[in-house]
mmCIF file of C-alpha atoms in Angstrom:
data_model
loop_
_atom_site.group_PDB
_atom_site.id
_atom_site.type_symbol
_atom_site.label_atom_id
_atom_site.label_comp_id
_atom_site.label_asym_id
_atom_site.label_seq_id
_atom_site.Cartn_x
_atom_site.Cartn_y
_atom_site.Cartn_z
ATOM 1 C CA UNK A 136 -61.864 -9.659 28.546
ATOM 2 C CA UNK A 137 -64.141 -7.241 27.288
ATOM 3 C CA UNK A 138 -62.844 -3.484 26.499
ATOM 4 C CA UNK A 139 -64.109 -1.869 28.596
ATOM 5 C CA UNK A 140 -63.533 -4.306 31.470
ATOM 6 C CA UNK A 141 -60.396 -3.862 31.069
ATOM 7 C CA UNK A 142 -60.273 0.223 31.047
ATOM 8 C CA UNK A 143 -61.870 -0.331 34.285
ATOM 9 C CA UNK A 144 -59.515 -2.619 35.981
ATOM 10 C CA UNK A 145 -56.973 -0.331 34.565
ATOM 11 C CA UNK A 146 -58.649 2.664 36.449
ATOM 12 C CA UNK A 147 -59.602 0.940 39.381
ATOM 13 C CA UNK A 148 -58.289 2.721 42.175
ATOM 14 C CA UNK A 149 -56.830 5.708 40.700
ATOM 15 C CA UNK A 150 -59.321 8.345 41.612
ATOM 16 C CA UNK A 151 -59.179 10.080 38.289
ATOM 17 C CA UNK A 152 -61.327 13.293 38.155
ATOM 18 C CA UNK A 153 -63.028 13.893 34.977
ATOM 19 C CA UNK A 154 -64.799 17.008 34.150
ATOM 20 C CA UNK A 155 -68.310 17.382 32.036
ATOM 21 C CA UNK A 156 -68.959 20.436 30.335
ATOM 22 C CA UNK A 157 -72.737 20.183 30.168
ATOM 23 C CA UNK A 158 -73.643 19.023 33.409
ATOM 24 C CA UNK A 159 -76.875 19.412 33.029
ATOM 25 C CA UNK A 160 -77.710 17.162 30.351
ATOM 26 C CA UNK A 161 -79.761 14.056 30.353
ATOM 27 C CA UNK A 162 -77.348 12.041 29.335
ATOM 28 C CA UNK A 163 -74.727 13.157 31.295
ATOM 29 C CA UNK A 164 -76.536 12.499 34.125
ATOM 30 C CA UNK A 165 -77.629 9.067 33.374
ATOM 31 C CA UNK A 166 -73.767 8.481 32.423
ATOM 32 C CA UNK A 167 -72.324 10.186 35.623
ATOM 33 C CA UNK A 168 -75.203 7.635 37.603
ATOM 34 C CA UNK A 169 -73.491 5.180 36.666
ATOM 35 C CA UNK A 170 -69.724 5.939 36.982
ATOM 36 C CA UNK A 171 -71.001 7.071 40.502
ATOM 37 C CA UNK A 172 -72.267 3.243 40.997
ATOM 38 C CA UNK A 173 -69.142 1.907 39.886
ATOM 39 C CA UNK A 174 -66.663 4.214 42.067
ATOM 40 C CA UNK A 175 -64.449 3.938 39.401
ATOM 41 C CA UNK A 176 -64.023 7.642 38.346
ATOM 42 C CA UNK A 177 -64.544 11.030 40.305
ATOM 43 C CA UNK A 178 -67.613 13.216 37.779
ATOM 44 C CA UNK A 179 -67.059 17.071 38.182
ATOM 45 C CA UNK A 180 -70.393 18.287 36.962
ATOM 46 C CA UNK A 181 -70.308 22.067 35.074
ATOM 47 C CA UNK A 182 -73.793 23.946 35.513
ATOM 48 C CA UNK A 183 -76.200 25.716 37.814
ATOM 49 C CA UNK A 184 -76.682 23.410 41.147
ATOM 50 C CA UNK A 185 -79.942 23.849 41.298
ATOM 51 C CA UNK A 186 -80.902 22.794 37.806
ATOM 52 C CA UNK A 187 -78.127 20.066 37.697
ATOM 53 C CA UNK A 188 -79.859 18.352 41.064
ATOM 54 C CA UNK A 189 -83.301 18.835 39.674
ATOM 55 C CA UNK A 190 -82.513 17.183 36.143
ATOM 56 C CA UNK A 191 -80.819 14.234 37.757
ATOM 57 C CA UNK A 192 -83.513 13.921 40.020
ATOM 58 C CA UNK A 193 -85.711 13.572 37.413
ATOM 59 C CA UNK A 194 -83.456 11.069 35.976
ATOM 60 C CA UNK A 195 -83.821 8.886 38.722
ATOM 61 C CA UNK A 196 -79.916 9.338 39.508
ATOM 62 C CA UNK A 197 -78.946 10.498 42.838
ATOM 63 C CA UNK A 198 -75.738 12.807 43.083
ATOM 64 C CA UNK A 199 -75.202 13.012 46.475
ATOM 65 C CA UNK A 200 -71.745 14.589 47.389
ATOM 66 C CA UNK A 201 -71.093 14.445 43.556
ATOM 67 C CA UNK A 202 -69.096 18.230 42.780
ATOM 68 C CA UNK A 203 -71.073 20.243 41.036
ATOM 69 C CA UNK A 204 -69.356 23.922 39.907
ATOM 70 C CA UNK A 205 -71.204 27.105 38.520
ATOM 71 C CA UNK A 206 -68.700 29.260 36.771
ATOM 72 C CA UNK A 207 -70.869 32.363 38.019
ATOM 73 C CA UNK A 208 -70.120 31.417 41.864
ATOM 74 C CA UNK A 209 -67.074 29.372 41.334
ATOM 75 C CA UNK A 210 -64.550 31.236 44.223
ATOM 76 C CA UNK A 211 -61.583 30.986 42.843
ATOM 77 C CA UNK A 212 -62.954 32.535 39.650
ATOM 78 C CA UNK A 213 -60.642 35.868 39.528
ATOM 79 C CA UNK A 214 -57.726 33.438 39.508
ATOM 80 C CA UNK A 215 -58.628 31.826 36.984
ATOM 81 C CA UNK A 216 -59.549 34.689 34.511
ATOM 82 C CA UNK A 217 -55.701 35.834 35.363
ATOM 83 C CA UNK A 218 -54.378 32.309 34.589
ATOM 84 C CA UNK A 219 -56.173 32.548 31.321
ATOM 85 C CA UNK A 220 -54.888 35.892 30.518
ATOM 86 C CA UNK A 221 -51.022 34.899 31.395
ATOM 87 C CA UNK A 222 -51.837 31.562 29.127
ATOM 88 C CA UNK A 223 -53.106 33.568 25.810
ATOM 89 C CA UNK A 224 -49.919 36.122 26.302
ATOM 90 C CA UNK A 225 -52.031 39.589 25.088
ATOM 91 C CA UNK A 226 -54.244 37.429 22.238
ATOM 92 C CA UNK A 227 -57.525 37.953 24.479
ATOM 93 C CA UNK A 228 -58.041 40.884 27.122
ATOM 94 C CA UNK A 229 -59.248 39.963 30.666
ATOM 95 C CA UNK A 230 -62.917 41.149 29.785
ATOM 96 C CA UNK A 231 -62.681 38.646 26.883
ATOM 97 C CA UNK A 232 -61.034 35.484 29.104
ATOM 98 C CA UNK A 233 -63.934 36.467 32.165
ATOM 99 C CA UNK A 234 -66.680 36.096 29.076
ATOM 100 C CA UNK A 235 -65.141 33.057 27.791
ATOM 101 C CA UNK A 236 -64.784 31.472 31.173
ATOM 102 C CA UNK A 237 -68.720 31.815 31.753
ATOM 103 C CA UNK A 238 -68.881 29.258 29.257
ATOM 104 C CA UNK A 239 -68.954 25.515 30.285
ATOM 105 C CA UNK A 240 -66.104 24.652 27.235
ATOM 106 C CA UNK A 241 -63.420 26.802 28.759
ATOM 107 C CA UNK A 242 -64.205 26.937 32.318
ATOM 108 C CA UNK A 243 -64.109 22.950 31.985
ATOM 109 C CA UNK A 244 -60.679 23.160 30.462
ATOM 110 C CA UNK A 245 -58.939 25.768 32.506
ATOM 111 C CA UNK A 246 -59.983 22.993 35.650
ATOM 112 C CA UNK A 247 -58.034 21.121 34.057
ATOM 113 C CA UNK A 248 -55.343 23.358 32.769
ATOM 114 C CA UNK A 249 -54.855 23.915 36.635
ATOM 115 C CA UNK A 250 -54.746 20.693 38.128
ATOM 116 C CA UNK A 251 -58.574 20.669 39.581
ATOM 117 C CA UNK A 252 -59.512 17.552 37.277
ATOM 118 C CA UNK A 253 -57.268 15.277 35.293
ATOM 119 C CA UNK A 254 -59.498 14.923 31.943
ATOM 120 C CA UNK A 255 -62.586 16.150 30.030
ATOM 121 C CA UNK A 256 -65.244 15.228 28.272
ATOM 122 C CA UNK A 257 -67.540 17.594 26.361
ATOM 123 C CA UNK A 258 -69.753 18.095 23.196
ATOM 124 C CA UNK A 259 -73.329 16.640 24.456
ATOM 125 C CA UNK A 260 -74.091 19.943 22.958
ATOM 126 C CA UNK A 261 -71.106 22.030 21.822
ATOM 127 C CA UNK A 262 -69.556 21.316 18.500
ATOM 128 C CA UNK A 263 -66.062 19.889 17.954
ATOM 129 C CA UNK A 264 -64.215 22.942 16.986
ATOM 130 C CA UNK A 265 -65.978 24.253 20.566
ATOM 131 C CA UNK A 266 -64.242 21.388 22.696
ATOM 132 C CA UNK A 267 -61.025 21.784 20.830
ATOM 133 C CA UNK A 268 -60.379 25.247 20.373
ATOM 134 C CA UNK A 269 -59.733 25.260 24.165
ATOM 135 C CA UNK A 270 -57.879 22.694 24.089
ATOM 136 C CA UNK A 271 -55.854 24.367 21.904
ATOM 137 C CA UNK A 272 -55.395 27.363 23.166
ATOM 138 C CA UNK A 273 -55.267 26.445 27.121
ATOM 139 C CA UNK A 274 -53.787 22.583 27.242
ATOM 140 C CA UNK A 275 -51.856 22.918 24.225
ATOM 141 C CA UNK A 276 -49.542 20.139 22.607
ATOM 142 C CA UNK A 277 -47.467 18.040 24.699
ATOM 143 C CA UNK A 278 -43.951 18.461 24.479
ATOM 144 C CA UNK A 279 -42.675 17.072 20.878
ATOM 145 C CA UNK A 280 -45.761 17.127 19.682
ATOM 146 C CA UNK A 281 -46.464 19.653 16.849
ATOM 147 C CA UNK A 282 -50.477 18.961 16.072
ATOM 148 C CA UNK A 283 -53.295 17.285 17.400
ATOM 149 C CA UNK A 284 -55.382 14.419 15.524
ATOM 150 C CA UNK A 285 -57.659 11.806 16.029
ATOM 151 C CA UNK A 286 -58.296 8.059 16.395
ATOM 152 C CA UNK A 287 -61.387 5.578 16.500
ATOM 153 C CA UNK A 288 -61.251 2.393 18.690
ATOM 154 C CA UNK A 289 -63.514 -0.133 16.776
ATOM 155 C CA UNK A 290 -63.923 -3.479 18.344
ATOM 156 C CA UNK A 291 -66.167 -6.526 17.657
ATOM 157 C CA UNK A 292 -66.918 -9.881 19.052
ATOM 158 C CA UNK A 293 -66.298 -12.731 16.662
ATOM 159 C CA UNK A 294 -67.524 -15.588 19.619
ATOM 160 C CA UNK A 295 -65.820 -18.127 21.129
ATOM 161 C CA UNK A 296 -64.013 -15.009 23.841
ATOM 162 C CA UNK A 297 -62.515 -13.648 20.248
ATOM 163 C CA UNK A 298 -62.527 -10.331 20.241
ATOM 164 C CA UNK A 299 -60.500 -7.783 17.706
ATOM 165 C CA UNK A 300 -59.740 -4.431 18.278
ATOM 166 C CA UNK A 301 -58.193 -2.430 15.868
ATOM 167 C CA UNK A 302 -57.403 1.580 15.695
ATOM 168 C CA UNK A 303 -57.692 3.689 13.068
ATOM 169 C CA UNK A 304 -56.688 7.492 12.380
ATOM 170 C CA UNK A 305 -57.452 10.036 11.745
ATOM 171 C CA UNK A 306 -60.731 10.214 10.492
ATOM 172 C CA UNK A 307 -61.870 13.699 12.288
ATOM 173 C CA UNK A 308 -59.561 16.570 12.736
ATOM 174 C CA UNK A 309 -57.168 16.724 10.183
ATOM 175 C CA UNK A 310 -58.563 17.513 6.379
ATOM 176 C CA UNK A 311 -55.578 16.825 4.544
ATOM 177 C CA UNK A 312 -51.480 17.054 5.127
ATOM 178 C CA UNK A 313 -49.487 20.229 3.762
ATOM 179 C CA UNK A 314 -45.984 21.393 4.382
ATOM 180 C CA UNK A 315 -46.040 24.224 6.641
ATOM 181 C CA UNK A 316 -43.928 27.443 5.621
ATOM 182 C CA UNK A 317 -42.334 30.274 6.908
ATOM 183 C CA UNK A 318 -42.505 33.719 5.593
ATOM 184 C CA UNK A 319 -39.712 32.733 3.266
ATOM 185 C CA UNK A 320 -41.067 30.111 1.753
ATOM 186 C CA UNK A 321 -39.093 27.398 3.571
ATOM 187 C CA UNK A 322 -40.599 24.263 4.819
ATOM 188 C CA UNK A 323 -40.812 24.195 8.902
ATOM 189 C CA UNK A 324 -43.108 21.051 9.233
ATOM 190 C CA UNK A 325 -43.286 18.612 6.112
ATOM 191 C CA UNK A 326 -46.884 17.013 4.952
ATOM 192 C CA UNK A 327 -44.959 13.695 5.307
ATOM 193 C CA UNK A 328 -43.826 14.532 9.051
ATOM 194 C CA UNK A 329 -47.442 15.282 10.239
ATOM 195 C CA UNK A 330 -48.549 12.161 8.872
ATOM 196 C CA UNK A 331 -45.592 10.052 10.378
ATOM 197 C CA UNK A 332 -46.671 12.202 14.142
ATOM 198 C CA UNK A 333 -50.380 10.892 13.079
ATOM 199 C CA UNK A 334 -48.976 7.258 12.924
ATOM 200 C CA UNK A 335 -46.820 7.112 15.782
ATOM 201 C CA UNK A 336 -49.793 9.278 17.955
ATOM 202 C CA UNK A 337 -52.626 6.395 16.841
ATOM 203 C CA UNK A 338 -49.868 3.594 17.831
ATOM 204 C CA UNK A 339 -49.888 4.658 21.393
ATOM 205 C CA UNK A 340 -53.426 5.162 21.731
ATOM 206 C CA UNK A 341 -53.876 1.721 20.541
ATOM 207 C CA UNK A 342 -51.368 0.631 23.270
ATOM 208 C CA UNK A 343 -53.877 2.185 25.886
ATOM 209 C CA UNK A 344 -56.382 -0.390 24.505
ATOM 210 C CA UNK A 345 -54.380 -3.202 24.591
ATOM 211 C CA UNK A 346 -53.483 -3.320 21.397
ATOM 212 C CA UNK A 347 -49.851 -4.437 19.938
ATOM 213 C CA UNK A 348 -49.879 -1.853 17.219
ATOM 214 C CA UNK A 349 -48.785 -3.124 13.766
ATOM 215 C CA UNK A 350 -49.024 0.089 12.360
ATOM 216 C CA UNK A 351 -50.097 0.532 8.331
ATOM 217 C CA UNK A 352 -50.074 3.570 6.593
ATOM 218 C CA UNK A 353 -52.624 3.114 3.576
ATOM 219 C CA UNK A 354 -52.578 4.149 -0.096
ATOM 220 C CA UNK A 355 -53.965 3.135 -3.243
ATOM 221 C CA UNK A 356 -50.466 1.666 -3.999
ATOM 222 C CA UNK A 357 -48.787 -1.091 -2.230
ATOM 223 C CA UNK A 358 -44.931 -0.536 -1.922
ATOM 224 C CA UNK A 359 -44.376 1.567 -5.103
ATOM 225 C CA UNK A 360 -46.994 0.001 -7.208
ATOM 226 C CA UNK A 361 -48.819 3.245 -7.822
ATOM 227 C CA UNK A 362 -48.238 6.823 -8.548
ATOM 228 C CA UNK A 363 -49.781 10.004 -7.963
ATOM 229 C CA UNK A 364 -52.547 10.539 -5.431
ATOM 230 C CA UNK A 365 -51.323 10.184 -1.647
ATOM 231 C CA UNK A 366 -48.809 7.772 -2.530
ATOM 232 C CA UNK A 367 -45.571 9.554 -2.095
ATOM 233 C CA UNK A 368 -47.000 11.307 0.982
ATOM 234 C CA UNK A 369 -47.724 7.718 2.441
ATOM 235 C CA UNK A 370 -44.155 6.268 1.564
ATOM 236 C CA UNK A 371 -42.153 8.931 2.779
ATOM 237 C CA UNK A 372 -44.653 9.273 6.207
ATOM 238 C CA UNK A 373 -43.889 5.741 7.005
ATOM 239 C CA UNK A 374 -39.853 6.214 6.897
ATOM 240 C CA UNK A 375 -40.267 9.238 8.832
ATOM 241 C CA UNK A 376 -42.636 7.323 11.446
ATOM 242 C CA UNK A 377 -39.917 4.951 11.321
ATOM 243 C CA UNK A 378 -37.174 7.171 12.814
ATOM 244 C CA UNK A 379 -39.527 8.717 15.250
ATOM 245 C CA UNK A 380 -40.549 5.419 16.733
ATOM 246 C CA UNK A 381 -38.156 2.489 15.767
ATOM 247 C CA UNK A 382 -39.265 0.668 18.599
ATOM 248 C CA UNK A 383 -42.700 0.384 16.209
ATOM 249 C CA UNK A 384 -43.667 -2.475 13.723
ATOM 250 C CA UNK A 385 -44.914 0.471 11.073
ATOM 251 C CA UNK A 386 -44.839 -0.194 7.257
ATOM 252 C CA UNK A 387 -46.460 1.312 4.207
ATOM 253 C CA UNK A 388 -47.561 2.616 1.908
ATOM 254 C CA UNK A 389 -49.504 -0.556 1.262
ATOM 255 C CA UNK A 390 -53.440 -0.894 -0.261
ATOM 256 C CA UNK A 391 -55.784 -2.106 2.569
ATOM 257 C CA UNK A 392 -56.044 -5.698 1.400
ATOM 258 C CA UNK A 393 -52.037 -5.921 1.899
ATOM 259 C CA UNK A 394 -52.568 -4.746 5.291
ATOM 260 C CA UNK A 395 -55.046 -7.026 6.287
ATOM 261 C CA UNK A 396 -54.767 -10.185 4.449
ATOM 262 C CA UNK A 397 -51.409 -12.323 4.999
ATOM 263 C CA UNK A 398 -51.798 -13.994 1.605
ATOM 264 C CA UNK A 399 -52.034 -10.587 -0.344
ATOM 265 C CA UNK A 400 -49.434 -8.984 1.989
ATOM 266 C CA UNK A 401 -46.717 -11.432 1.812
ATOM 267 C CA UNK A 402 -47.402 -11.644 -1.925
ATOM 268 C CA UNK A 403 -47.621 -7.577 -2.801
ATOM 269 C CA UNK A 404 -44.956 -7.024 0.234
ATOM 270 C CA UNK A 405 -42.735 -9.727 0.899
ATOM 271 C CA UNK A 406 -41.043 -9.416 4.509
ATOM 272 C CA UNK A 407 -43.149 -6.966 5.787
ATOM 273 C CA UNK A 408 -44.427 -7.878 9.277
ATOM 274 C CA UNK A 409 -47.127 -5.579 9.076
ATOM 275 C CA UNK A 410 -48.033 -6.572 5.969
ATOM 276 C CA UNK A 411 -51.262 -8.666 6.577
ATOM 277 C CA UNK A 412 -51.541 -8.367 9.745
ATOM 278 C CA UNK A 413 -52.107 -4.860 10.819
ATOM 279 C CA UNK A 414 -54.242 -3.439 13.402
ATOM 280 C CA UNK A 415 -53.625 -0.169 13.431
ATOM 281 C CA UNK A 416 -54.376 2.020 10.229
ATOM 282 C CA UNK A 417 -53.661 5.444 9.050
ATOM 283 C CA UNK A 418 -54.997 7.144 6.255
ATOM 284 C CA UNK A 419 -53.743 10.039 4.400
ATOM 285 C CA UNK A 420 -56.981 11.936 3.630
ATOM 286 C CA UNK A 421 -60.139 12.279 6.321
ATOM 287 C CA UNK A 422 -62.278 11.623 3.612
ATOM 288 C CA UNK A 423 -60.775 7.974 3.320
ATOM 289 C CA UNK A 424 -60.449 7.837 7.366
ATOM 290 C CA UNK A 425 -63.970 8.974 8.003
ATOM 291 C CA UNK A 426 -65.140 6.403 5.366
ATOM 292 C CA UNK A 427 -63.390 3.416 6.183
ATOM 293 C CA UNK A 428 -63.968 3.401 9.645
ATOM 294 C CA UNK A 429 -67.653 4.006 9.176
ATOM 295 C CA UNK A 430 -67.700 1.044 6.598
ATOM 296 C CA UNK A 431 -66.141 -1.138 9.547
ATOM 297 C CA UNK A 432 -68.852 0.196 11.703
ATOM 298 C CA UNK A 433 -72.092 -0.196 9.273
ATOM 299 C CA UNK A 434 -71.108 -3.304 7.433
ATOM 300 C CA UNK A 435 -68.306 -4.617 9.006
ATOM 301 C CA UNK A 436 -70.308 -5.298 12.588
ATOM 302 C CA UNK A 437 -67.573 -3.211 14.541
ATOM 303 C CA UNK A 438 -68.499 -0.892 17.444
ATOM 304 C CA UNK A 439 -66.714 2.563 17.356
ATOM 305 C CA UNK A 440 -65.124 4.742 19.785
ATOM 306 C CA UNK A 441 -64.133 8.284 19.446
ATOM 307 C CA UNK A 442 -63.006 10.386 17.911
ATOM 308 C CA UNK A 443 -60.381 10.101 20.917
ATOM 309 C CA UNK A 444 -58.311 13.296 20.727
ATOM 310 C CA UNK A 445 -54.253 12.733 20.396
ATOM 311 C CA UNK A 446 -51.281 14.766 21.247
ATOM 312 C CA UNK A 447 -52.771 17.334 23.907
ATOM 313 C CA UNK A 448 -50.975 18.138 27.004
ATOM 314 C CA UNK A 449 -53.853 16.078 29.121
ATOM 315 C CA UNK A 450 -56.880 13.715 27.856
ATOM 316 C CA UNK A 451 -59.880 15.922 26.230
ATOM 317 C CA UNK A 452 -62.474 14.227 23.999
ATOM 318 C CA UNK A 453 -65.030 15.369 22.130
ATOM 319 C CA UNK A 454 -68.859 13.596 22.355
ATOM 320 C CA UNK A 455 -70.977 13.385 19.318
ATOM 321 C CA UNK A 456 -73.948 15.881 19.769
ATOM 322 C CA UNK A 457 -76.477 12.586 19.046
ATOM 323 C CA UNK A 458 -74.580 10.518 21.495
ATOM 324 C CA UNK A 459 -76.758 8.362 23.877
ATOM 325 C CA UNK A 460 -75.951 7.786 28.088
ATOM 326 C CA UNK A 461 -73.893 4.491 27.004
ATOM 327 C CA UNK A 462 -71.782 6.485 24.846
ATOM 328 C CA UNK A 463 -70.984 8.983 27.376
ATOM 329 C CA UNK A 464 -70.073 6.322 30.155
ATOM 330 C CA UNK A 465 -67.794 4.416 27.628
ATOM 331 C CA UNK A 466 -66.081 7.737 26.514
ATOM 332 C CA UNK A 467 -65.743 8.799 29.836
ATOM 333 C CA UNK A 468 -63.573 5.241 30.610
ATOM 334 C CA UNK A 469 -61.654 6.092 27.711
ATOM 335 C CA UNK A 470 -60.716 9.868 28.352
ATOM 336 C CA UNK A 471 -59.562 8.555 31.981
ATOM 337 C CA UNK A 472 -57.486 5.824 30.489
ATOM 338 C CA UNK A 473 -55.437 8.049 28.273
ATOM 339 C CA UNK A 474 -54.060 10.185 31.367
#
C-alpha cells in the first residue's frame, strides 16, 4: 500500500483537527480543499475570515463551514493570554503575550495547547525558528524527552509493489551534540545521551510510517575501526540507546555501507542484526544528515518528507517556505498521524 494511503487508512474516523497557521496562503487553500474532499482531517485556518474566504474562492476551493479563526476577534482571546502568561512563568509580560498571540504561529500553538486542536502545521511563510520557538515555549517536550529533534521519511517505489521506506535523523534541528553542564561544570546531560535520544525518537517516528526500525548510528568507522571525530560519540550513544530502548534493534557505530549492504555489514560487523539491514539512520552531525538525505532524494530517487519534529508534547511540524500544495497536503497527513 502507498505510504499516504496507509496514513489515510490509519487516520480515518479519528476526526483529528489540524491547525494551519497561514490560513490565507494559496498552497494552504489548495491542500485544505483536498483534505475537505476526503473528509479525513478537519482543517482549522488562522486568519481574517474575509481574506481567507476570498483567497479560497480565487483558488476554486469551497470552504463551506470550515472553521476560520481570527486572533483579532477570537472570543476566548483574553483567556488565551492569561494561559500563556501562566505558561511563561514570568518570562513574558501580559502585553508581550498579547502581542505574540496576534501572530498565527503563537495563536495556533496555543490552540493546540488548550485542546482546541490536535496538531499544527506551519512554515509556509514563517521560518523554521518561528514555528519551533512557540512549540518549545508553550507545548514543550513530553515527559522523558530532553530535546526536540527531527527526522525525514524517505520513500521510493521500486516497482512490482516494492516500496522501500526509510527514516533519517537528525537532519534539520540539532547542529551538533555537546555535553550540557551545570554551573559547577558537571555534566547533566551528555552528548551521547542526546544522540541516543534522537535514535530512539527516530525509531518511534519510523514505526508511525510502518517501518519496523533497525537503527544504525552512523560514523566513518565500524565497530572501532577508526578513531577521532564522531566515532566515540556514536559508539557511546549506541550503548545508551540500547539501555533506553532495549526492545529496539539498534547498533553502531557503523559506516553507511556496513549499514545497508548485508555482505559488507556482516564482514565488518559480524553478528549484528542491524548491519546490512538498517532502515533508520542516525547521523552524528547535522552536516552529514542534511547532505545524506538530500543525496538520497536527488541521486537515489527517494521522495523526502519532513522535517518531522520529535520529542514535543503534541504534533507540530514545519513546512519549507518553498513548499507546494501537494507537500502541504502530505505533511498534514504525516503530522496528524504522529498523534
